[in-house]
PDB file of C-alpha atoms in Angstrom:
ATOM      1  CA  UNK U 754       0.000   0.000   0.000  1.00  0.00           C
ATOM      2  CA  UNK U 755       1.604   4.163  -0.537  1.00  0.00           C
ATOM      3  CA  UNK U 756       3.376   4.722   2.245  1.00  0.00           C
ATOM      4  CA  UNK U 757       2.831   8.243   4.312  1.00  0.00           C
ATOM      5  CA  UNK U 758       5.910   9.618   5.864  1.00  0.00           C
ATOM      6  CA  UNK U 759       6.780  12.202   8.477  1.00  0.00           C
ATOM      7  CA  UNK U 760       9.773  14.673   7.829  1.00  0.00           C
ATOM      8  CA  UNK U 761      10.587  16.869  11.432  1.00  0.00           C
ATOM      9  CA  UNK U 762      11.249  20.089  10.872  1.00  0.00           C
ATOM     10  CA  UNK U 763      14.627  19.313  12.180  1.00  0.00           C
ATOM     11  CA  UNK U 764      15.520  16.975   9.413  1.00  0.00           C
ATOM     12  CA  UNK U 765      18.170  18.336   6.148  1.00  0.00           C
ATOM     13  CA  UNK U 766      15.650  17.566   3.707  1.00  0.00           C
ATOM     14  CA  UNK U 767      14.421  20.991   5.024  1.00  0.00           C
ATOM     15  CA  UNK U 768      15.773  24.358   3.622  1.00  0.00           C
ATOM     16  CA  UNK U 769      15.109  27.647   5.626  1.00  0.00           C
ATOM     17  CA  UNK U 770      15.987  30.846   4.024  1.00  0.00           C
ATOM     18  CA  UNK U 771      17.606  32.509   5.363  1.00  0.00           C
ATOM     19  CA  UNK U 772      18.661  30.350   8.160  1.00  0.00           C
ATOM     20  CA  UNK U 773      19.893  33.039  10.116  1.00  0.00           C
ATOM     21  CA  UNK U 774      15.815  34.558  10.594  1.00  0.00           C
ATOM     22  CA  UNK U 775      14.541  31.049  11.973  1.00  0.00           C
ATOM     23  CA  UNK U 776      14.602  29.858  15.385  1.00  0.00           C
ATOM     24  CA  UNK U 777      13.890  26.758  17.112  1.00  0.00           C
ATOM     25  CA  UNK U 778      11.643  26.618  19.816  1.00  0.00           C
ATOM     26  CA  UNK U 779      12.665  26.252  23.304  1.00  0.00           C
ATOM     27  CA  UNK U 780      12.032  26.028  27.245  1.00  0.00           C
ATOM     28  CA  UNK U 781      11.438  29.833  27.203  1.00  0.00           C
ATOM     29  CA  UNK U 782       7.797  28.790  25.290  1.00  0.00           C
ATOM     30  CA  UNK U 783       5.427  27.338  27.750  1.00  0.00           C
ATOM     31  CA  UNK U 784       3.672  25.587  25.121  1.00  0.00           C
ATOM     32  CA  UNK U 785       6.387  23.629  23.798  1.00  0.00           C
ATOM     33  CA  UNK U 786       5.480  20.797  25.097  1.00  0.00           C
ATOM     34  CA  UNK U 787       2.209  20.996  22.961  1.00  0.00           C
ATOM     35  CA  UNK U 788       4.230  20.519  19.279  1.00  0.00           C
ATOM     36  CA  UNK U 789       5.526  16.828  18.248  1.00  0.00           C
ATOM     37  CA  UNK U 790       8.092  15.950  20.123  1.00  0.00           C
ATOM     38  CA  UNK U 791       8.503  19.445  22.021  1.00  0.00           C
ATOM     39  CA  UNK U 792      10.225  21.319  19.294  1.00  0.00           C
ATOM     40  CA  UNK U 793       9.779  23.282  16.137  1.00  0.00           C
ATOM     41  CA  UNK U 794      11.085  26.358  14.311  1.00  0.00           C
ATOM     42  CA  UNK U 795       9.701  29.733  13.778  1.00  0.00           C
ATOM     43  CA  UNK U 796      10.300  32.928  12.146  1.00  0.00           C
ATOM     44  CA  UNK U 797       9.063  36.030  12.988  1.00  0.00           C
ATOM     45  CA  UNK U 798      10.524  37.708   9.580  1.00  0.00           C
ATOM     46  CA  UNK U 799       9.841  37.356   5.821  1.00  0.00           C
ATOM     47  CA  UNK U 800      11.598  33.870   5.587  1.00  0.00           C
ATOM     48  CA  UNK U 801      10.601  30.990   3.889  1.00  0.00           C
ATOM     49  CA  UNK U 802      11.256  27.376   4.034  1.00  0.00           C
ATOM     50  CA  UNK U 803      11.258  25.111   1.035  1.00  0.00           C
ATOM     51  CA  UNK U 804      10.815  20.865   0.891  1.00  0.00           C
ATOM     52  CA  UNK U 805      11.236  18.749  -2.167  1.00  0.00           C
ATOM     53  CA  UNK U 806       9.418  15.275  -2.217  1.00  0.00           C
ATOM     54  CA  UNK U 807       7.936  12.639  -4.281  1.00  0.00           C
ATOM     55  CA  UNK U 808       4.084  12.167  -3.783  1.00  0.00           C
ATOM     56  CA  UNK U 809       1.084  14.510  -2.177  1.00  0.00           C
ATOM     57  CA  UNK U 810       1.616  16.287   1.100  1.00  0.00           C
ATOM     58  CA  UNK U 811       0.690  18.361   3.998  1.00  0.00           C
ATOM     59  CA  UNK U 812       2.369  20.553   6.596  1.00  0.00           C
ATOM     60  CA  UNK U 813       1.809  20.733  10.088  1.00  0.00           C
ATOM     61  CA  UNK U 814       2.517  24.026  12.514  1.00  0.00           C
ATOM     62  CA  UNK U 815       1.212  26.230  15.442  1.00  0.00           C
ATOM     63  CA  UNK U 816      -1.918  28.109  14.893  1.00  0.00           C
ATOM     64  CA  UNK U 817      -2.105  30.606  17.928  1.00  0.00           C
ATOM     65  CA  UNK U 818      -2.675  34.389  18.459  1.00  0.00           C
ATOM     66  CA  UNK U 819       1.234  34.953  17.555  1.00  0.00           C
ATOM     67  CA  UNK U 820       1.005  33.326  14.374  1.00  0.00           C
ATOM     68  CA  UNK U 821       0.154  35.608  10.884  1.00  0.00           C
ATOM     69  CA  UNK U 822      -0.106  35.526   7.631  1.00  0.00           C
ATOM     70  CA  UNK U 823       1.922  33.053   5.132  1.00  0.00           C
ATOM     71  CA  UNK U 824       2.044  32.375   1.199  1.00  0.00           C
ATOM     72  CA  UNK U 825       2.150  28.736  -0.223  1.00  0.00           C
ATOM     73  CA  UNK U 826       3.827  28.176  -3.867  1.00  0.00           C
ATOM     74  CA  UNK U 827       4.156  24.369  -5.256  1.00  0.00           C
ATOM     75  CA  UNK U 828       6.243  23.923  -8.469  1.00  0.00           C
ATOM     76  CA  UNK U 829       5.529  26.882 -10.747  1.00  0.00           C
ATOM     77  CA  UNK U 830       1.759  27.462  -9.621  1.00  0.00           C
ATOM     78  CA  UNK U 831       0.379  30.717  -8.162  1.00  0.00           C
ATOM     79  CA  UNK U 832       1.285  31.331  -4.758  1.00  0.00           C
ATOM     80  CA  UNK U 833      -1.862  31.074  -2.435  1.00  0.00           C
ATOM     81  CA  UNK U 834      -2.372  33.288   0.790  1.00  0.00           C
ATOM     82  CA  UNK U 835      -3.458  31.867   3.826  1.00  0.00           C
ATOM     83  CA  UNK U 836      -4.350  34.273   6.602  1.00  0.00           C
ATOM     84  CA  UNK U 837      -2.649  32.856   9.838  1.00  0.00           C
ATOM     85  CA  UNK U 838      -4.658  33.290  12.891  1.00  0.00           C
ATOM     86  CA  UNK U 839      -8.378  34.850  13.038  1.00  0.00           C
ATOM     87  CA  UNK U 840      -9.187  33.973  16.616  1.00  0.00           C
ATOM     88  CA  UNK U 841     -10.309  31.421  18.604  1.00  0.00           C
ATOM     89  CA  UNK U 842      -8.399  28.479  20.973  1.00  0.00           C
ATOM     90  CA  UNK U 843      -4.337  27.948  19.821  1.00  0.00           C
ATOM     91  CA  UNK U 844      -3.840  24.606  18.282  1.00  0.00           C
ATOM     92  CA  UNK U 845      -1.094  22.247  17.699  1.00  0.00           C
ATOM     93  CA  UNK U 846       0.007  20.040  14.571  1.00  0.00           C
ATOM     94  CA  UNK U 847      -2.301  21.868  13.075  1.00  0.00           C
ATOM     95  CA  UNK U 848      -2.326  21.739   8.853  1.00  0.00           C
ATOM     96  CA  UNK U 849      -1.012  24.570   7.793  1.00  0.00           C
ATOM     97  CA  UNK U 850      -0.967  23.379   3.637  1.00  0.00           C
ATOM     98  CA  UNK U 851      -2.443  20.254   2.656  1.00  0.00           C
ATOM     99  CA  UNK U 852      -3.454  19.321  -1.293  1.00  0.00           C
ATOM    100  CA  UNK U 853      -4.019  15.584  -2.017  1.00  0.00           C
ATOM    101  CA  UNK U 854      -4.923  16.748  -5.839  1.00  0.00           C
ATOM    102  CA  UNK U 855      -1.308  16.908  -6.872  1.00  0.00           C
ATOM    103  CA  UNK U 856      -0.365  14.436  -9.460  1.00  0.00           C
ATOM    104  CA  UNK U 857       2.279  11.765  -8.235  1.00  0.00           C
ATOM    105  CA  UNK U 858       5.530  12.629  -8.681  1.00  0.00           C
ATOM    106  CA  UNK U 859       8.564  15.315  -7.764  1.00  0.00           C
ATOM    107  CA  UNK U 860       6.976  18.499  -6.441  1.00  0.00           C
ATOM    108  CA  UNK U 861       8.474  21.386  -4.205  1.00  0.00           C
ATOM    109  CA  UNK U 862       6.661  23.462  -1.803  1.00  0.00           C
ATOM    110  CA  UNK U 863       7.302  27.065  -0.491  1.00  0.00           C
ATOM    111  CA  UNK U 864       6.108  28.290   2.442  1.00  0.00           C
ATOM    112  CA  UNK U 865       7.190  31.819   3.283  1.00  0.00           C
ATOM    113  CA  UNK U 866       6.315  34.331   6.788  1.00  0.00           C
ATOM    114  CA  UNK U 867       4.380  37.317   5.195  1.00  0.00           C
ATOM    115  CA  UNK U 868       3.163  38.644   8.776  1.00  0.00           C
ATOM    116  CA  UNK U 869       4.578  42.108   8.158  1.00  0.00           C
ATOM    117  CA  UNK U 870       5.464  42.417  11.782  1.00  0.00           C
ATOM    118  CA  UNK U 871       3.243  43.126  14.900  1.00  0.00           C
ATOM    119  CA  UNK U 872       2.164  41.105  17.801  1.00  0.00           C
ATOM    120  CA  UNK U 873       0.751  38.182  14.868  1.00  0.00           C
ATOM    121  CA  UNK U 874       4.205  37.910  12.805  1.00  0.00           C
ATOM    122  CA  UNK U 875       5.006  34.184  13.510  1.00  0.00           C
ATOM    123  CA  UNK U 876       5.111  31.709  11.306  1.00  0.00           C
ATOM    124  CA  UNK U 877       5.215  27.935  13.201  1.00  0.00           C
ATOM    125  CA  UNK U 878       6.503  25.273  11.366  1.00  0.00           C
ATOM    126  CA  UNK U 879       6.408  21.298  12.793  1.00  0.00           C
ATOM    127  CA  UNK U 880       6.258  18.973  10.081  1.00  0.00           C
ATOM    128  CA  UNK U 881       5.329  17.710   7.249  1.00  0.00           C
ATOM    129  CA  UNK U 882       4.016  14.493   5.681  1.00  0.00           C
ATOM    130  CA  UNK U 883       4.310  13.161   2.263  1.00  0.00           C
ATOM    131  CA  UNK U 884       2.199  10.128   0.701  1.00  0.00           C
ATOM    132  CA  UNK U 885       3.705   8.235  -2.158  1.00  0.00           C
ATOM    133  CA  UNK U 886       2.537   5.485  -4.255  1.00  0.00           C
ATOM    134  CA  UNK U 887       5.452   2.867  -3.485  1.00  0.00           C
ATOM    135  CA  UNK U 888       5.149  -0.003  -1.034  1.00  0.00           C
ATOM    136  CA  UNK U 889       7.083   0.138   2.111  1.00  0.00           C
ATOM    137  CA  UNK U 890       9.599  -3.077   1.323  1.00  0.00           C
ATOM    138  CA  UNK U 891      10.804  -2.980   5.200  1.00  0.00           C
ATOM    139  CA  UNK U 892      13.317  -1.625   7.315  1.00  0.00           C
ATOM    140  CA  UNK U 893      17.189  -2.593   6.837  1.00  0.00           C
ATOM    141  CA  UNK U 894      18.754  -1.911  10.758  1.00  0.00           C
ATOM    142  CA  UNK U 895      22.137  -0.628  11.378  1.00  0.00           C
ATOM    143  CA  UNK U 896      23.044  -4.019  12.538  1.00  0.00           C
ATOM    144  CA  UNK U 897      22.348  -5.605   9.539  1.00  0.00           C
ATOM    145  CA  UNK U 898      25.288  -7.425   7.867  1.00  0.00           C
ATOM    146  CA  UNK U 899      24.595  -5.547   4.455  1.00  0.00           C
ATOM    147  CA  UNK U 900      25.760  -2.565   6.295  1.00  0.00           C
ATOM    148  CA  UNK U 901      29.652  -1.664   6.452  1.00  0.00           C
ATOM    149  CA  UNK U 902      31.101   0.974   8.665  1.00  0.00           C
ATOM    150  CA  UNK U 903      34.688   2.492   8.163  1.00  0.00           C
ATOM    151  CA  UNK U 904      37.355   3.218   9.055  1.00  0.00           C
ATOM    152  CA  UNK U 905      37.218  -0.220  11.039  1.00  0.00           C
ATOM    153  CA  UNK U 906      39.837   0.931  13.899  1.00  0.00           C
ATOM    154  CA  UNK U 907      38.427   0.233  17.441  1.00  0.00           C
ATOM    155  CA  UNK U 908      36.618   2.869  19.610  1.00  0.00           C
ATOM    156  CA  UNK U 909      35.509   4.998  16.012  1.00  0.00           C
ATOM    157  CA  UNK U 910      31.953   3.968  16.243  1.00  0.00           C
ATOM    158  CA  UNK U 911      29.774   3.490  19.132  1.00  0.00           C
ATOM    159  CA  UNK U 912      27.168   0.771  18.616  1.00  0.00           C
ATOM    160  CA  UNK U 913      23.810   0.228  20.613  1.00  0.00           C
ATOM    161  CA  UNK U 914      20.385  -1.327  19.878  1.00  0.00           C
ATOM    162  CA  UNK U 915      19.619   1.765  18.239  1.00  0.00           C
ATOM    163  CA  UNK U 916      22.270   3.151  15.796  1.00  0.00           C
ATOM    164  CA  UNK U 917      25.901   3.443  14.715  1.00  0.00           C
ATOM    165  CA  UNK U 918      27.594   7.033  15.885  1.00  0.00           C
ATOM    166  CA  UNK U 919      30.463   8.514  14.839  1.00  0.00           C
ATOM    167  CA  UNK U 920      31.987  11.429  15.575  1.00  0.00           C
ATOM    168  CA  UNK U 921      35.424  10.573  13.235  1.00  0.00           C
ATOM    169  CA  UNK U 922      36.113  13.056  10.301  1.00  0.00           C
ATOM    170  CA  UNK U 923      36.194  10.166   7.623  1.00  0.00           C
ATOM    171  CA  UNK U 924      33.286   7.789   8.795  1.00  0.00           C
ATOM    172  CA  UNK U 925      30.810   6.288   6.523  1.00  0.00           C
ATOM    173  CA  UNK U 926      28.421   3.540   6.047  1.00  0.00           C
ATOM    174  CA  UNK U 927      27.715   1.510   3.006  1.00  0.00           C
ATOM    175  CA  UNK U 928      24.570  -0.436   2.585  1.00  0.00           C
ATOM    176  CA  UNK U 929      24.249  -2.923  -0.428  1.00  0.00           C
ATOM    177  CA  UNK U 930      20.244  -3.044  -1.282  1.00  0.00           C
ATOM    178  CA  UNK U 931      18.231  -4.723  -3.570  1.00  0.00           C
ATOM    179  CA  UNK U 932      14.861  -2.480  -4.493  1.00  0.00           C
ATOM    180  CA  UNK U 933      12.518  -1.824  -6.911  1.00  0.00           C
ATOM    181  CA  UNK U 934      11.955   1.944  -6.350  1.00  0.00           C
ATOM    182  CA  UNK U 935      13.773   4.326  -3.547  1.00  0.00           C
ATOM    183  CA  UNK U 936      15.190   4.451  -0.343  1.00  0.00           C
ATOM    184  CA  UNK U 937      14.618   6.587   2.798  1.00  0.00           C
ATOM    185  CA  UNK U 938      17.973   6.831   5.418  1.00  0.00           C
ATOM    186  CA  UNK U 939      17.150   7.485   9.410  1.00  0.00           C
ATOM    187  CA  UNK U 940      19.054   8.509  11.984  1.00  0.00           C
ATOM    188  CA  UNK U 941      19.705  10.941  15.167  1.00  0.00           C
ATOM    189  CA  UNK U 942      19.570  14.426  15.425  1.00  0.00           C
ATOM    190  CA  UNK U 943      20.926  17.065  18.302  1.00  0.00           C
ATOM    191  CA  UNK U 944      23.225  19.752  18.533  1.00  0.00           C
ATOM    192  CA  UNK U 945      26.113  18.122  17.792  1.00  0.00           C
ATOM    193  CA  UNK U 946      25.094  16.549  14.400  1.00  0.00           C
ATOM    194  CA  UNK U 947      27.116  17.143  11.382  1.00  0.00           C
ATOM    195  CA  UNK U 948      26.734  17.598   7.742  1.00  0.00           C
ATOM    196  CA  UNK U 949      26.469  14.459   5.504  1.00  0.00           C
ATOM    197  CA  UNK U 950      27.282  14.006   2.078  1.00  0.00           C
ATOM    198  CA  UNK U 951      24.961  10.919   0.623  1.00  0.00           C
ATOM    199  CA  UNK U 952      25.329   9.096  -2.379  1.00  0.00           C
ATOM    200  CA  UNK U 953      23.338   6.328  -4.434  1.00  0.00           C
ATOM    201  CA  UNK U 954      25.182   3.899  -6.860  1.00  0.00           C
ATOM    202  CA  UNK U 955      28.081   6.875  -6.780  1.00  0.00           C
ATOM    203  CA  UNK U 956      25.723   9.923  -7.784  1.00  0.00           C
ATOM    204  CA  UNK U 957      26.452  12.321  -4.375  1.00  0.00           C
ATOM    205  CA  UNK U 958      24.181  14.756  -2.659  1.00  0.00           C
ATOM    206  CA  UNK U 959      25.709  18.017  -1.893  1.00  0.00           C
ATOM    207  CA  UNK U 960      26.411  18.194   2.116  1.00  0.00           C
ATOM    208  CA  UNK U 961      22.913  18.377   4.062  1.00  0.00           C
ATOM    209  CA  UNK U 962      22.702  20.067   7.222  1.00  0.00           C
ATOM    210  CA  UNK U 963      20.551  18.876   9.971  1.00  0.00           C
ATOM    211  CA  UNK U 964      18.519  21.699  11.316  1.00  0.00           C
ATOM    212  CA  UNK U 965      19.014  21.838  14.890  1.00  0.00           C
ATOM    213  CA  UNK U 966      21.585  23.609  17.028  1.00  0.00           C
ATOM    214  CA  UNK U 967      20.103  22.451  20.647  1.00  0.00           C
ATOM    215  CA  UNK U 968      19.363  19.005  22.448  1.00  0.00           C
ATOM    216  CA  UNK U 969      16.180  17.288  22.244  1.00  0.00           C
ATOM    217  CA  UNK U 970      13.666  17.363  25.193  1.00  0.00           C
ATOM    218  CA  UNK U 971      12.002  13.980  23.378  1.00  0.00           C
ATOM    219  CA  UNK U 972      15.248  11.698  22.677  1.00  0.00           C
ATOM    220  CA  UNK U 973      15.098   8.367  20.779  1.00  0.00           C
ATOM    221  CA  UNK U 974      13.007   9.670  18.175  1.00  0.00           C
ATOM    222  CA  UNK U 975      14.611   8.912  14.428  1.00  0.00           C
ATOM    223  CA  UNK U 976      14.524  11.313  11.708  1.00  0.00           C
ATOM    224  CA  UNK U 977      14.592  11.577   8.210  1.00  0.00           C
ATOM    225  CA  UNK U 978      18.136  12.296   6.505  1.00  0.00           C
ATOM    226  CA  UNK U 979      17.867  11.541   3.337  1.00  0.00           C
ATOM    227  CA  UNK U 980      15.531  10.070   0.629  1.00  0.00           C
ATOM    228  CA  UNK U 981      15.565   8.980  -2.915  1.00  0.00           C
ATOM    229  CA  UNK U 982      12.932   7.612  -5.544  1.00  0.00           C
ATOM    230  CA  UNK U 983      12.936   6.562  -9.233  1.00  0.00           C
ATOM    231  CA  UNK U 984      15.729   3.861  -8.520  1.00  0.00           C
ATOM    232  CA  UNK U 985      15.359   0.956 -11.190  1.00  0.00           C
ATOM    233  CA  UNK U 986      14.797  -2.372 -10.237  1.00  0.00           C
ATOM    234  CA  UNK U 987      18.002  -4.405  -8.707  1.00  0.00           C
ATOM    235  CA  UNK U 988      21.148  -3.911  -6.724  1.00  0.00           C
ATOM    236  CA  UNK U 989      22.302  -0.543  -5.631  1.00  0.00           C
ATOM    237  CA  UNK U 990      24.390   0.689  -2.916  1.00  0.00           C
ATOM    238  CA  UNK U 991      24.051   3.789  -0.446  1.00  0.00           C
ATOM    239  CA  UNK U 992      26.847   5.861   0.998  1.00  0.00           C
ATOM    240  CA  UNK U 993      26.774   8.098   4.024  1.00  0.00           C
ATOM    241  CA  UNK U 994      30.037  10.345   4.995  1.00  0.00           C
ATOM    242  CA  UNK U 995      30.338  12.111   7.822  1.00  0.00           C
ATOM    243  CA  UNK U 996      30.775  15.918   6.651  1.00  0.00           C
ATOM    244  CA  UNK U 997      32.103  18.161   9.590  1.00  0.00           C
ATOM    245  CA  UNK U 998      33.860  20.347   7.309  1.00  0.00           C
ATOM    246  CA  UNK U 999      30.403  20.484   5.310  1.00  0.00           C
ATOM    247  CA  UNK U1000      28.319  23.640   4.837  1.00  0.00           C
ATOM    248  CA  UNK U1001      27.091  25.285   8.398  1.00  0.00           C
ATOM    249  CA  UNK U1002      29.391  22.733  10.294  1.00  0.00           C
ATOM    250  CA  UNK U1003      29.416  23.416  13.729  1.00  0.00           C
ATOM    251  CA  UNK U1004      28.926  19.665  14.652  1.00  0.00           C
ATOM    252  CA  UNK U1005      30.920  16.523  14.199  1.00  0.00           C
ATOM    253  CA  UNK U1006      28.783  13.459  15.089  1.00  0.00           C
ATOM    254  CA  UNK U1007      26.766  11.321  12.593  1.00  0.00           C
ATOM    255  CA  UNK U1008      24.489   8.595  14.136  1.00  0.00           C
ATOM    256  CA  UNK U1009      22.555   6.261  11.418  1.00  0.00           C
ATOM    257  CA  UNK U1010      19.971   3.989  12.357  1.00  0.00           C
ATOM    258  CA  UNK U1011      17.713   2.150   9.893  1.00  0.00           C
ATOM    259  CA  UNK U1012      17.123   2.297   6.614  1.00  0.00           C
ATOM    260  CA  UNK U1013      13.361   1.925   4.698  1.00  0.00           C
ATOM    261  CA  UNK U1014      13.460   0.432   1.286  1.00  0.00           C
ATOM    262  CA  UNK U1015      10.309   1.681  -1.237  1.00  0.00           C
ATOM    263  CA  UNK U1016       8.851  -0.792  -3.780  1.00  0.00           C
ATOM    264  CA  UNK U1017       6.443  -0.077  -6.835  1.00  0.00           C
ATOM    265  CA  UNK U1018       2.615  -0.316  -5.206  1.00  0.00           C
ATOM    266  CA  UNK U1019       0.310  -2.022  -7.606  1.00  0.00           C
ATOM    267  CA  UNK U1020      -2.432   0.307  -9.094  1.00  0.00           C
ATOM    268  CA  UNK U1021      -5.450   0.828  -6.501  1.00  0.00           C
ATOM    269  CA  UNK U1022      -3.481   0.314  -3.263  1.00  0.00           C
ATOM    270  CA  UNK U1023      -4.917   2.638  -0.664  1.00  0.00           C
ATOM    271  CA  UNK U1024      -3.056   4.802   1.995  1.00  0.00           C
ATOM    272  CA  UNK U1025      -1.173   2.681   4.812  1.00  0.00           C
ATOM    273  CA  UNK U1026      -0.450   3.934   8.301  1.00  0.00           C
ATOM    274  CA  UNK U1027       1.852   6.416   9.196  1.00  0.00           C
ATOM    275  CA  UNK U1028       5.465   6.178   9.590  1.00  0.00           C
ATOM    276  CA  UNK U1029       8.107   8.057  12.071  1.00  0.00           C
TER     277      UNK U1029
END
């Protein structure tokens, strides 16, 4: 059945522009604890923040009496103007953008803080989630013996039930896979995260940055790094490098955890359950 997946607003597949006029929420917020997994970012200026995926989507923020108004663009259409708050209770994870009329396939959204300043010049965002047609083919664990981890020397990774973590200037994993459509790559997020430079069957990413600069309240919770569709049918393999050099690298740890392979779904398959 198409798969529905959940990217934080912490994860690299994220861009905010500029990053310097968003913020993450903190303790300072008495309502943090009211957003998934007691975070999300916010920018009081006219930023935006831009998401590339494969599928339909929606995205999920803060509607309360701070929040204002905010223009949606996907691909080349018009941009559409959605009025923030009007009044009324504040909610959380509420959908900010959601169109389940878009045709399957690549599509980028736009979201960008048009409050024009005042006491409602916020613009909340939590996260999003995609819906593609492929087939969840399972998860692949960091444990699994298709996985390799270098440089091999002792003490360079530190392995638990969860993940592989690294904080070592030249570490990478390579995972052999066999799939009939794309891959999505999980793994750990805080303040100490560093760039990663991702490649499938040799065709690199530029560095991604994860988008977080503090510790999380809500630990243990995996996040999206990277994903890719359209893969053909058979063997490929994925590379992950730890980037601490990378673009925005203040951090130096890279922590991978599982890995979700994506098959073709046959025609007429109907949503499945979420994913983290």
């Amino acid at each position: 059945m198409p798969l529905n997946t959940t990217v934080s607003h912490v994860s690299p597949l994220l861009s905010y522009i500029p990053r310097t006029s968003w913020y993450e929420g903190n303790s300072s917020d008495p309502e943090l604890n009211r957003y998934s997994n007691q975070s999300y970012h916010y920018s009081d200026s006219p930023a935006s923040v831009t998401f590339s995926w494969w599928g339909t989507g929606a995205v999920f923020g803060g509607y309360r009496n701070r929040t204002g108004a905010y223009q949606v663009v996907v691909d080349s259409q018009a941009a559409t103007s959605f009025p923030g708050y009007t009044g009324g209770p504040d909610e959380f994870e509420r959908v900010l953008y959601a169109n389940d009329g878009l045709s399957y396939g690549q599509h980028q959204i736009r979201i960008t803080n048009t409050g024009g300043g005042g006491p409602q010049s916020v613009l909340d965002i939590d996260y999003l989630v995609y819906e593609t047609t492929q087939d969840d083919g399972g998860e692949i664990q960091h444990n699994d013996p298709g996985c390799s981890w270098s440089p091999a020397s002792p003490n360079t990774w530190q392995v638990d039930a969860a993940s592989h973590t690294t904080t070592d200037t030249f570490g990478a994993m390579e995972l052999n896979f066999t799939v009939s459509s794309g891959i999505i790559l999980y793994g750990y997020l805080d303040g100490t995260s560093a760039p990663l430079t991702v490649s499938v069957d040799g065709w690199a990413s530029t560095p991604v940055a994860p988008n977080t600069a503090i510790a999380p309240i809500v630990h243990n919770v995996p996040q999206v790094l990277y994903t890719k569709s359209g893969l053909q049918n058979g063997p490929h393999t994925l590379r992950v490098e730890n980037n601490p050099l990378g673009i925005n690298g203040t951090g130096s740890k890279m922590s991978i955890a599982f890995s979700r392979t994506l098959s073709d779904a046959p025609a007429g398959s109907a949503p499945q359950q979420e994913t983290p």
